[in-house]
């Protein structure tokens, strides 16, 4: 490890205090590294982290994502006991209610892979689904999958906690300072430049979320991450009546939306989101007038009693998307010391602690915590056109 502790020289600089940058800072600090995190926003988690609805599942079909999220869940679920602070963890599981034969076949088809990587998940009948989701529309309900170990966490509380704990370990933060340049000399990273200052380190981590591509350009590399916008909303608090996060995989009416998903958080608020069929690429974050009518119809069709729900606010955020929908964790071969943890798509919040833990190990010790072969499937130099196994967005 580099031990230079002069004023503005660090062992590592992380660009982005978001869903993955904050846990990486925390775990690198635990490795004994002197870390600086630089972010253009004014406080932690103010990028796409705060747009997330807080769903945390290891219910994927891609082995690397299953393994990383199992570690995330362990970290989130054990946080209060370890650090004394509540992250809003609701251990209610994830439930995919199924109404179509093709969805039943797809979900049953991936159960063996999911179980082989340690995920606690099973197919359950319609009666069990109706118990888990009281008031669900039971017409044509075939059953579904239920993974009780999954849950929800408050993205804002999690960001504040990783920030606090990493600072207690000595990590420093510069907010309101966007990185405007990377210092590269002789094929090696030397630090970053902001409008206010220059900071030096032999390791720099690009964790800039939907702006990851711009940071890559500063080092002459093209990172295939584009911002793809999604809307979400939250209700007023209600008496708790269901525990799991729910994903309805059916396409919505008028062929506008794919799946939609929602949960009831620790304060009883229902928090919801859908995936448009046509991706909406760009950085526009103004809410549209079509989101609420579409999602309200879908929510009420699935659980009619939600017709009385009061909506408190809506917002629009950006998924940092890769061409194959799988994240990128790697070291850059063209620039020594530059690392990537980018392209988190719609799952960066749930992946955050697992990514941070593994990237800290990868950077500090040269090997991730999960099986290195599985970790390497997330590499930057992979074929992005190849069809991947992940079938759950
Ligand atoms: C509506 C919606 C719902 C979602 N729901 C979920 C969910 O339930 N569960 C889940 O896991 N995920 C969810 N997501 C996805 C999740 O929000 C993202 O995948 C995740 O936040 C990405 O993490 P990140 O750390 O890569 O980016 P961010 O959290 O955006 O962090 C990147 C940081 O980099 C900073 N930055 C950018 N450029 C610069 C620069 N030049 N210099 C310095 N700093 C810079 C930004 O300010 C930002 O703070 C949702 C997303 C949306 C939009």
Coordinates of C-alpha atoms and ligand atoms in Angstrom, one line a residue:
X1 CA 0.0 0.0 0.0
X2 CA 1.2 3.6 -0.8
X3 CA 1.7 5.4 2.5
X4 CA 2.1 9.0 1.4
X5 CA 0.0 11.0 3.8
X6 CA 0.9 14.5 2.7
X7 CA -1.8 17.2 2.6
X8 CA -3.5 16.4 -0.7
X9 CA -2.1 13.0 -1.5
X10 CA -4.2 9.9 -0.9
X11 CA -3.9 6.2 -1.4
X12 CA -7.1 6.3 -3.5
X13 CA -9.5 8.8 -4.8
X14 CA -13.1 7.8 -5.5
X15 CA -15.1 9.9 -8.0
X16 CA -18.7 9.8 -6.9
X17 CA -20.3 9.6 -3.4
X18 CA -23.2 7.4 -4.7
X19 CA -24.7 4.0 -4.3
X20 CA -21.3 2.2 -5.0
X21 CA -18.7 5.0 -4.3
X22 CA -19.8 5.4 -0.7
X23 CA -19.6 1.6 0.3
X24 CA -16.3 1.4 -1.6
X25 CA -14.9 4.3 0.4
X26 CA -16.1 2.6 3.6
X27 CA -14.5 -0.8 2.8
X28 CA -11.2 0.7 1.4
X29 CA -10.9 2.7 4.6
X30 CA -11.4 -0.5 6.6
X31 CA -8.5 -1.9 4.5
X32 CA -6.4 0.9 6.1
X33 CA -6.3 3.1 3.0
X34 CA -6.3 6.8 3.1
X35 CA -9.3 7.7 0.8
X36 CA -10.7 10.9 -0.7
X37 CA -14.2 10.9 -2.2
X38 CA -14.9 13.8 -4.6
X39 CA -18.5 14.6 -5.8
X40 CA -20.0 17.5 -7.7
X41 CA -23.2 17.4 -5.5
X42 CA -23.4 19.0 -2.1
X43 CA -23.8 15.9 0.1
X44 CA -23.7 12.1 -0.1
X45 CA -26.1 10.1 -2.2
X46 CA -27.5 13.0 -4.1
X47 CA -27.0 11.5 -7.6
X48 CA -29.1 8.5 -8.6
X49 CA -28.8 6.9 -5.2
X50 CA -31.7 9.0 -3.9
X51 CA -33.8 8.1 -7.0
X52 CA -33.8 4.4 -6.0
X53 CA -36.9 3.0 -4.3
X54 CA -34.7 0.9 -2.0
X55 CA -35.4 -2.6 -3.3
X56 CA -32.7 -5.0 -2.3
X57 CA -32.7 -8.5 -3.8
X58 CA -30.4 -11.3 -4.6
X59 CA -33.1 -12.6 -6.9
X60 CA -31.2 -12.4 -10.2
X61 CA -30.2 -15.1 -12.7
X62 CA -26.7 -13.8 -13.3
X63 CA -24.3 -15.6 -10.9
X64 CA -22.1 -12.5 -10.2
X65 CA -25.1 -10.4 -9.3
X66 CA -26.6 -13.1 -7.1
X67 CA -23.3 -13.4 -5.2
X68 CA -22.7 -9.6 -4.9
X69 CA -26.3 -9.0 -3.7
X70 CA -26.2 -11.8 -1.1
X71 CA -23.2 -10.0 0.3
X72 CA -25.1 -6.7 0.1
X73 CA -28.0 -8.2 2.1
X74 CA -25.7 -9.5 4.8
X75 CA -24.2 -6.0 5.1
X76 CA -27.5 -4.1 5.1
X77 CA -29.3 -6.6 7.4
X78 CA -26.4 -6.7 9.9
X79 CA -25.7 -2.9 9.9
X80 CA -27.9 -2.0 12.9
X81 CA -26.4 -4.6 15.1
X82 CA -22.8 -3.7 14.1
X83 CA -23.1 0.1 14.0
X84 CA -26.2 0.8 16.1
X85 CA -28.0 2.9 13.3
X86 CA -31.1 1.9 11.5
X87 CA -31.0 1.8 7.7
X88 CA -34.8 1.3 7.3
X89 CA -34.2 -2.4 6.7
X90 CA -37.5 -4.2 6.1
X91 CA -36.8 -7.9 5.7
X92 CA -40.0 -8.8 3.8
X93 CA -38.5 -10.7 0.8
X94 CA -39.4 -10.3 -2.9
X95 CA -42.4 -11.8 -4.6
X96 CA -43.0 -12.2 -8.3
X97 CA -46.8 -13.0 -8.7
X98 CA -47.4 -14.8 -12.0
X99 CA -50.4 -14.7 -14.3
X100 CA -48.9 -16.0 -17.6
X101 CA -47.6 -19.4 -18.5
X102 CA -44.5 -17.9 -20.1
X103 CA -43.5 -16.1 -16.9
X104 CA -44.1 -19.3 -14.9
X105 CA -41.8 -21.2 -17.2
X106 CA -39.1 -18.5 -17.1
X107 CA -39.1 -18.1 -13.4
X108 CA -39.2 -21.9 -12.7
X109 CA -36.4 -22.3 -15.3
X110 CA -34.0 -20.0 -13.4
X111 CA -34.7 -21.5 -9.9
X112 CA -32.0 -24.1 -10.2
X113 CA -29.3 -21.5 -11.0
X114 CA -30.5 -19.2 -8.2
X115 CA -30.5 -22.0 -5.7
X116 CA -27.1 -23.3 -6.8
X117 CA -25.6 -19.9 -5.8
X118 CA -27.2 -20.0 -2.4
X119 CA -30.4 -18.0 -2.9
X120 CA -33.3 -18.9 -0.7
X121 CA -36.2 -18.9 -3.2
X122 CA -39.1 -21.1 -4.2
X123 CA -42.1 -21.3 -6.4
X124 CA -45.3 -21.0 -4.2
X125 CA -48.9 -21.5 -5.1
X126 CA -51.6 -18.8 -5.5
X127 CA -52.9 -19.3 -1.9
X128 CA -49.5 -18.4 -0.5
X129 CA -49.2 -15.4 -2.9
X130 CA -52.6 -14.2 -1.7
X131 CA -51.4 -14.5 1.9
X132 CA -48.2 -12.6 1.2
X133 CA -50.1 -9.8 -0.7
X134 CA -53.5 -9.5 0.9
X135 CA -56.1 -8.2 -1.6
X136 CA -54.1 -9.2 -4.7
X137 CA -56.3 -9.9 -7.8
X138 CA -56.6 -13.7 -7.8
X139 CA -58.2 -14.0 -11.2
X140 CA -55.8 -16.2 -13.3
X141 CA -53.1 -16.0 -10.6
X142 CA -50.9 -19.1 -11.1
X143 CA -48.6 -18.7 -8.1
X144 CA -45.2 -17.0 -8.2
X145 CA -41.7 -17.0 -6.6
X146 CA -40.9 -15.8 -3.1
X147 CA -37.4 -15.1 -1.8
X148 CA -37.8 -14.3 1.9
X149 CA -34.2 -13.2 2.5
X150 CA -34.5 -10.1 0.2
X151 CA -35.8 -6.8 1.5
X152 CA -35.8 -3.0 1.4
X153 CA -33.5 -0.2 2.8
X154 CA -33.7 3.6 2.7
X155 CA -31.2 4.8 0.1
X156 CA -30.8 8.1 2.0
X157 CA -30.2 6.5 5.3
X158 CA -27.7 4.1 3.8
X159 CA -25.8 6.8 2.0
X160 CA -25.6 8.9 5.3
X161 CA -24.4 5.8 7.2
X162 CA -21.6 4.8 4.7
X163 CA -20.5 8.4 4.7
X164 CA -20.5 8.7 8.5
X165 CA -18.8 5.3 9.1
X166 CA -16.1 5.9 6.4
X167 CA -15.4 9.3 7.9
X168 CA -14.9 7.8 11.3
X169 CA -12.3 5.6 9.6
X170 CA -10.5 8.6 8.3
X171 CA -12.0 8.9 4.8
X172 CA -12.2 12.5 3.5
X173 CA -14.9 14.1 1.3
X174 CA -14.9 17.1 -1.1
X175 CA -18.5 18.0 -2.0
X176 CA -19.4 20.6 -4.6
X177 CA -16.3 19.7 -6.6
X178 CA -17.0 18.0 -9.9
X179 CA -14.0 16.2 -11.3
X180 CA -13.1 18.1 -14.5
X181 CA -9.9 16.2 -15.4
X182 CA -7.8 13.1 -14.7
X183 CA -4.1 13.4 -14.2
X184 CA -2.4 10.8 -16.3
X185 CA 1.3 10.5 -16.8
X186 CA 3.1 7.8 -18.7
X187 CA 0.1 5.5 -18.8
X188 CA -0.5 5.8 -15.1
X189 CA -3.1 7.7 -13.1
X190 CA -1.8 10.4 -10.8
X191 CA -4.9 12.0 -9.5
X192 CA -7.9 14.2 -10.3
X193 CA -8.6 17.9 -11.0
X194 CA -11.6 19.9 -9.9
X195 CA -12.4 23.6 -10.4
X196 CA -11.0 24.2 -6.8
X197 CA -7.9 22.0 -6.6
X198 CA -5.8 19.1 -7.7
X199 CA -5.7 15.9 -5.6
X200 CA -3.1 13.2 -6.0
X201 CA -3.3 9.4 -5.8
X202 CA -2.0 6.3 -7.5
X203 CA -5.4 4.8 -7.5
X204 CA -8.6 6.5 -8.9
X205 CA -12.0 4.8 -9.0
X206 CA -14.6 5.9 -11.5
X207 CA -17.9 5.5 -9.6
X208 CA -19.6 8.4 -11.3
X209 CA -22.9 6.7 -12.1
X210 CA -24.7 8.0 -15.1
X211 CA -21.7 10.4 -15.8
X212 CA -19.2 7.5 -15.9
X213 CA -18.7 7.9 -19.7
X214 CA -17.6 11.5 -19.3
X215 CA -15.0 10.5 -16.7
X216 CA -13.8 7.8 -19.0
X217 CA -13.3 10.3 -21.8
X218 CA -10.9 12.3 -19.5
X219 CA -8.6 9.2 -19.7
X220 CA -9.2 8.5 -23.4
X221 CA -11.4 5.4 -22.8
X222 CA -14.9 4.9 -24.0
X223 CA -17.1 3.4 -21.4
X224 CA -20.5 2.2 -22.9
X225 CA -22.7 3.6 -20.1
X226 CA -25.7 5.8 -21.0
X227 CA -28.3 7.4 -18.8
X228 CA -31.7 5.8 -19.2
X229 CA -34.5 7.6 -17.4
X230 CA -37.1 6.0 -15.1
X231 CA -39.9 7.5 -13.0
X232 CA -41.0 6.6 -9.5
X233 CA -43.4 7.7 -6.9
X234 CA -44.3 7.4 -3.2
X235 CA -47.6 7.4 -1.3
X236 CA -48.6 8.9 2.0
X237 CA -48.0 6.5 4.9
X238 CA -50.6 3.7 5.4
X239 CA -51.0 0.9 7.9
X240 CA -48.7 -1.8 6.8
X241 CA -50.5 -4.6 4.9
X242 CA -47.9 -6.3 2.8
X243 CA -44.2 -7.1 3.5
X244 CA -42.5 -8.2 0.2
X245 CA -41.3 -6.1 -2.7
X246 CA -43.6 -7.0 -5.6
X247 CA -42.6 -7.3 -9.2
X248 CA -45.3 -7.8 -11.8
X249 CA -43.6 -9.0 -15.0
X250 CA -46.5 -8.5 -17.4
X251 CA -46.4 -5.7 -20.0
X252 CA -48.8 -2.9 -19.2
X253 CA -51.6 -1.6 -21.4
X254 CA -50.9 0.2 -24.7
X255 CA -47.5 -1.5 -24.8
X256 CA -45.8 1.4 -23.0
X257 CA -44.4 -0.4 -20.0
X258 CA -42.7 -3.7 -19.2
X259 CA -42.6 -4.8 -15.5
X260 CA -43.5 -2.6 -12.6
X261 CA -42.4 -3.0 -9.0
X262 CA -43.3 -1.6 -5.6
X263 CA -43.1 -2.1 -1.9
X264 CA -44.2 -0.7 1.4
X265 CA -41.3 0.9 3.3
X266 CA -40.6 1.1 7.0
X267 CA -42.9 4.1 7.3
X268 CA -45.8 2.4 5.6
X269 CA -45.4 4.4 2.4
X270 CA -45.9 2.5 -0.9
X271 CA -43.0 3.3 -3.3
X272 CA -43.4 2.3 -6.9
X273 CA -41.7 2.4 -10.3
X274 CA -42.1 0.9 -13.8
X275 CA -39.8 0.1 -16.8
X276 CA -40.8 1.7 -20.1
X277 CA -40.7 -0.7 -23.1
X278 CA -38.8 1.9 -25.1
X279 CA -35.7 3.1 -23.2
X280 CA -35.7 6.9 -22.7
X281 CA -32.1 7.8 -23.1
X282 CA -30.9 11.2 -21.9
X283 CA -30.5 13.2 -18.8
X284 CA -33.9 14.9 -18.7
X285 CA -35.2 14.5 -15.1
X286 CA -38.5 16.3 -15.5
X287 CA -41.5 14.2 -14.5
X288 CA -43.9 13.3 -17.3
X289 CA -47.7 13.5 -17.2
X290 CA -48.1 9.9 -18.3
X291 CA -46.3 8.2 -15.4
X292 CA -49.1 8.5 -12.7
X293 CA -52.1 7.5 -14.9
X294 CA -50.2 4.4 -16.2
X295 CA -48.8 3.2 -12.9
X296 CA -52.0 3.9 -11.0
X297 CA -54.0 1.7 -13.4
X298 CA -51.4 -1.1 -13.0
X299 CA -51.4 -0.8 -9.2
X300 CA -55.2 -0.9 -8.9
X301 CA -55.5 -3.7 -11.4
X302 CA -53.1 -5.8 -9.3
X303 CA -54.4 -4.8 -5.8
X304 CA -57.8 -3.1 -6.1
X305 CA -57.7 -1.8 -2.5
X306 CA -54.9 0.6 -3.5
X307 CA -57.5 2.8 -5.3
X308 CA -57.7 4.9 -2.1
X309 CA -53.9 5.5 -1.9
X310 CA -52.8 9.1 -1.6
X311 CA -49.7 10.0 -3.7
X312 CA -47.2 12.2 -2.0
X313 CA -44.7 12.9 -4.8
X314 CA -43.1 11.6 -8.0
X315 CA -39.6 11.9 -9.4
X316 CA -37.5 10.8 -12.4
X317 CA -34.0 9.4 -12.2
X318 CA -31.4 7.8 -14.4
X319 CA -30.3 4.2 -14.7
X320 CA -26.6 4.1 -15.8
X321 CA -27.2 1.5 -18.5
X322 CA -24.7 -0.9 -20.2
X323 CA -25.5 -2.5 -23.6
X324 CA -26.0 -5.9 -22.0
X325 CA -27.7 -4.7 -18.8
X326 CA -24.8 -6.1 -16.6
X327 CA -22.5 -4.0 -14.5
X328 CA -18.8 -3.2 -15.1
X329 CA -16.2 -3.9 -12.4
X330 CA -12.6 -3.8 -13.6
X331 CA -9.2 -2.2 -13.7
X332 CA -8.4 -0.2 -16.8
X333 CA -5.6 -1.8 -18.8
X334 CA -4.7 1.4 -20.7
X335 CA -4.2 3.5 -17.6
X336 CA -2.6 1.9 -14.6
X337 CA -4.3 2.5 -11.3
X338 CA -7.7 3.5 -12.9
X339 CA -10.6 1.3 -11.8
X340 CA -14.2 1.1 -12.9
X341 CA -17.3 0.4 -10.9
X342 CA -19.9 1.7 -13.4
X343 CA -23.0 0.8 -15.4
X344 CA -25.1 -0.3 -12.3
X345 CA -28.3 -0.2 -14.4
X346 CA -31.4 -0.4 -12.3
X347 CA -29.7 -2.2 -9.4
X348 CA -26.9 -0.1 -8.2
X349 CA -28.4 0.5 -4.8
X350 CA -28.8 -3.2 -4.0
X351 CA -25.4 -4.0 -5.4
X352 CA -23.7 -1.1 -3.7
X353 CA -22.3 -2.8 -0.5
X354 CA -21.4 -6.0 -2.3
X355 CA -19.6 -4.0 -5.0
X356 CA -17.9 -1.8 -2.5
X357 CA -16.7 -4.8 -0.5
X358 CA -15.4 -6.7 -3.5
X359 CA -13.8 -3.6 -5.2
X360 CA -12.0 -2.7 -2.0
X361 CA -10.6 -6.2 -1.9
X362 CA -9.8 -6.2 -5.6
X363 CA -8.0 -2.8 -5.3
X364 CA -6.2 -3.5 -2.0
X365 CA -5.4 -7.2 -2.3
X366 CA -5.6 -7.9 -6.1
X367 CA -8.5 -10.4 -5.7
X368 CA -12.2 -9.9 -5.1
X369 CA -14.1 -11.6 -2.2
X370 CA -16.3 -13.6 -4.6
X371 CA -14.9 -16.3 -7.0
X372 CA -12.5 -14.3 -9.3
X373 CA -13.7 -16.2 -12.3
X374 CA -17.3 -15.1 -11.7
X375 CA -16.1 -11.6 -10.9
X376 CA -14.3 -11.5 -14.2
X377 CA -17.6 -11.9 -16.1
X378 CA -18.3 -8.3 -15.1
X379 CA -15.1 -7.1 -16.8
X380 CA -14.8 -4.0 -19.0
X381 CA -13.2 -5.9 -21.9
X382 CA -16.0 -8.4 -22.4
X383 CA -18.1 -8.7 -25.5
X384 CA -21.1 -6.4 -24.7
X385 CA -23.1 -7.8 -27.6
X386 CA -23.1 -11.3 -26.2
X387 CA -26.5 -12.5 -24.9
X388 CA -26.2 -12.7 -21.1
X389 CA -28.0 -15.0 -18.8
X390 CA -29.7 -12.3 -16.7
X391 CA -33.5 -12.4 -17.4
X392 CA -34.7 -10.3 -14.4
X393 CA -34.3 -6.6 -14.9
Ligands
LIG1 C1 -36.7 5.5 -10.4 C2 -35.6 4.6 -10.0 C3 -35.8 3.6 -9.1 C4 -34.7 2.7 -8.7 N1 -34.9 1.8 -7.8 C5 -33.9 1.0 -7.4 C6 -34.0 0.0 -6.4 O1 -35.1 -0.2 -5.9 N2 -32.9 -0.8 -6.1 C7 -31.7 -0.6 -6.7 O2 -30.8 -1.3 -6.4 N3 -31.5 0.4 -7.6 C8 -32.6 1.2 -8.0 N4 -32.4 2.1 -8.9 C9 -31.1 2.3 -9.6 C10 -30.0 3.0 -8.7 O3 -30.6 4.2 -8.3 C11 -28.7 3.2 -9.5 O4 -28.4 2.0 -10.2 C12 -27.6 3.6 -8.6 O5 -28.0 4.7 -7.8 C13 -26.4 3.9 -9.4 O6 -25.3 4.0 -8.4 P1 -24.0 4.8 -8.8 O7 -23.2 4.8 -7.5 O8 -23.4 4.2 -10.0 O9 -24.5 6.2 -9.2 P2 -25.0 7.5 -8.2 O10 -25.6 7.0 -7.0 O11 -25.6 8.4 -9.2 O12 -23.5 8.0 -7.8 C14 -22.7 8.7 -8.8 C15 -22.1 9.9 -8.1 O13 -21.2 10.5 -9.0 C16 -21.2 11.9 -8.9 N5 -20.6 12.5 -10.1 C17 -21.0 12.4 -11.4 N6 -20.1 13.1 -12.2 C18 -19.2 13.5 -11.3 C19 -18.0 14.3 -11.6 N7 -17.6 14.7 -12.8 N8 -17.2 14.6 -10.5 C20 -17.5 14.1 -9.2 N9 -18.7 13.4 -9.0 C21 -19.4 13.1 -10.0 C22 -22.7 12.1 -8.8 O14 -23.0 13.4 -8.3 C23 -23.2 11.0 -7.9 O15 -23.3 11.4 -6.6 C24 -33.4 3.0 -9.3 C25 -33.2 4.0 -10.2 C26 -34.3 4.9 -10.5 C27 -34.1 6.0 -11.4

